GROMACS .gro file of C-alpha atoms in nm:
model
   75
    1UNK     CA    1  11.598  -0.827  -9.590
    2UNK     CA    2  11.233  -0.744  -9.646
    3UNK     CA    3  10.940  -0.854  -9.433
    4UNK     CA    4  10.625  -0.890  -9.640
    5UNK     CA    5  10.292  -0.864  -9.463
    6UNK     CA    6  10.003  -0.989  -9.673
    7UNK     CA    7   9.673  -1.163  -9.622
    8UNK     CA    8   9.824  -1.483  -9.767
    9UNK     CA    9  10.156  -1.633  -9.871
   10UNK     CA   10  10.057  -1.653 -10.240
   11UNK     CA   11   9.994  -1.277 -10.245
   12UNK     CA   12  10.332  -1.208 -10.084
   13UNK     CA   13  10.506  -1.447 -10.324
   14UNK     CA   14  10.336  -1.289 -10.625
   15UNK     CA   15  10.446  -0.942 -10.515
   16UNK     CA   16  10.803  -1.057 -10.452
   17UNK     CA   17  10.825  -1.222 -10.794
   18UNK     CA   18  10.691  -0.907 -10.961
   19UNK     CA   19  10.974  -0.717 -10.791
   20UNK     CA   20  11.229  -0.979 -10.903
   21UNK     CA   21  11.321  -1.056 -10.545
   22UNK     CA   22  11.511  -1.373 -10.471
   23UNK     CA   23  11.362  -1.591 -10.198
   24UNK     CA   24  11.665  -1.509  -9.978
   25UNK     CA   25  11.576  -1.138  -9.990
   26UNK     CA   26  11.233  -1.155  -9.828
   27UNK     CA   27  11.019  -1.345  -9.583
   28UNK     CA   28  10.646  -1.376  -9.520
   29UNK     CA   29  10.499  -1.335  -9.174
   30UNK     CA   30  10.243  -1.594  -9.078
   31UNK     CA   31  10.263  -1.536  -8.702
   32UNK     CA   32  10.468  -1.363  -8.434
   33UNK     CA   33  10.720  -1.647  -8.412
   34UNK     CA   34  10.841  -1.556  -8.763
   35UNK     CA   35  10.952  -1.216  -8.632
   36UNK     CA   36  11.108  -1.293  -8.294
   37UNK     CA   37  11.446  -1.424  -8.418
   38UNK     CA   38  11.481  -1.153  -8.685
   39UNK     CA   39  11.603  -0.794  -8.677
   40UNK     CA   40  11.722  -0.515  -8.910
   41UNK     CA   41  11.474  -0.551  -9.196
   42UNK     CA   42  11.230  -0.338  -9.392
   43UNK     CA   43  10.855  -0.389  -9.363
   44UNK     CA   44  10.623  -0.378  -9.664
   45UNK     CA   45  10.249  -0.432  -9.647
   46UNK     CA   46  10.163  -0.598  -9.977
   47UNK     CA   47   9.785  -0.580  -9.960
   48UNK     CA   48   9.515  -0.477  -9.716
   49UNK     CA   49   9.263  -0.749  -9.803
   50UNK     CA   50   9.240  -0.866  -9.445
   51UNK     CA   51   8.910  -1.002  -9.320
   52UNK     CA   52   8.752  -0.838  -9.018
   53UNK     CA   53   8.884  -1.115  -8.793
   54UNK     CA   54   9.237  -1.058  -8.930
   55UNK     CA   55   9.249  -0.685  -8.847
   56UNK     CA   56   9.373  -0.734  -8.490
   57UNK     CA   57   9.629  -0.986  -8.617
   58UNK     CA   58   9.752  -0.733  -8.875
   59UNK     CA   59   9.781  -0.452  -8.619
   60UNK     CA   60   9.977  -0.673  -8.378
   61UNK     CA   61  10.207  -0.814  -8.649
   62UNK     CA   62  10.268  -0.473  -8.808
   63UNK     CA   63  10.364  -0.314  -8.475
   64UNK     CA   64  10.596  -0.603  -8.388
   65UNK     CA   65  10.752  -0.603  -8.736
   66UNK     CA   66  10.827  -0.230  -8.715
   67UNK     CA   67  10.982  -0.279  -8.373
   68UNK     CA   68  11.191  -0.585  -8.467
   69UNK     CA   69  11.291  -0.441  -8.804
   70UNK     CA   70  11.446  -0.131  -8.649
   71UNK     CA   71  11.672  -0.329  -8.412
   72UNK     CA   72  12.032  -0.302  -8.524
   73UNK     CA   73  11.965  -0.034  -8.781
   74UNK     CA   74  12.202   0.261  -8.789
   75UNK     CA   75  12.063   0.586  -8.918
   0.00000   0.00000   0.00000
């Protein structure tokens, strides 16, 4: 599973389609509640076109996504 972090859903969807990903292979993060029930996934930041007011949101979501994504992963 792949977690896509982007400034908007259309940007995440466009990136996923360009990579020929099926909708069951990725998810878009709109807020923290999208991450809480998930674990063991990869995190990809699709674009960095975040407004100034979105920077704190991005930092919080990115940190949480890295943490949640590593749960259950065996190295």
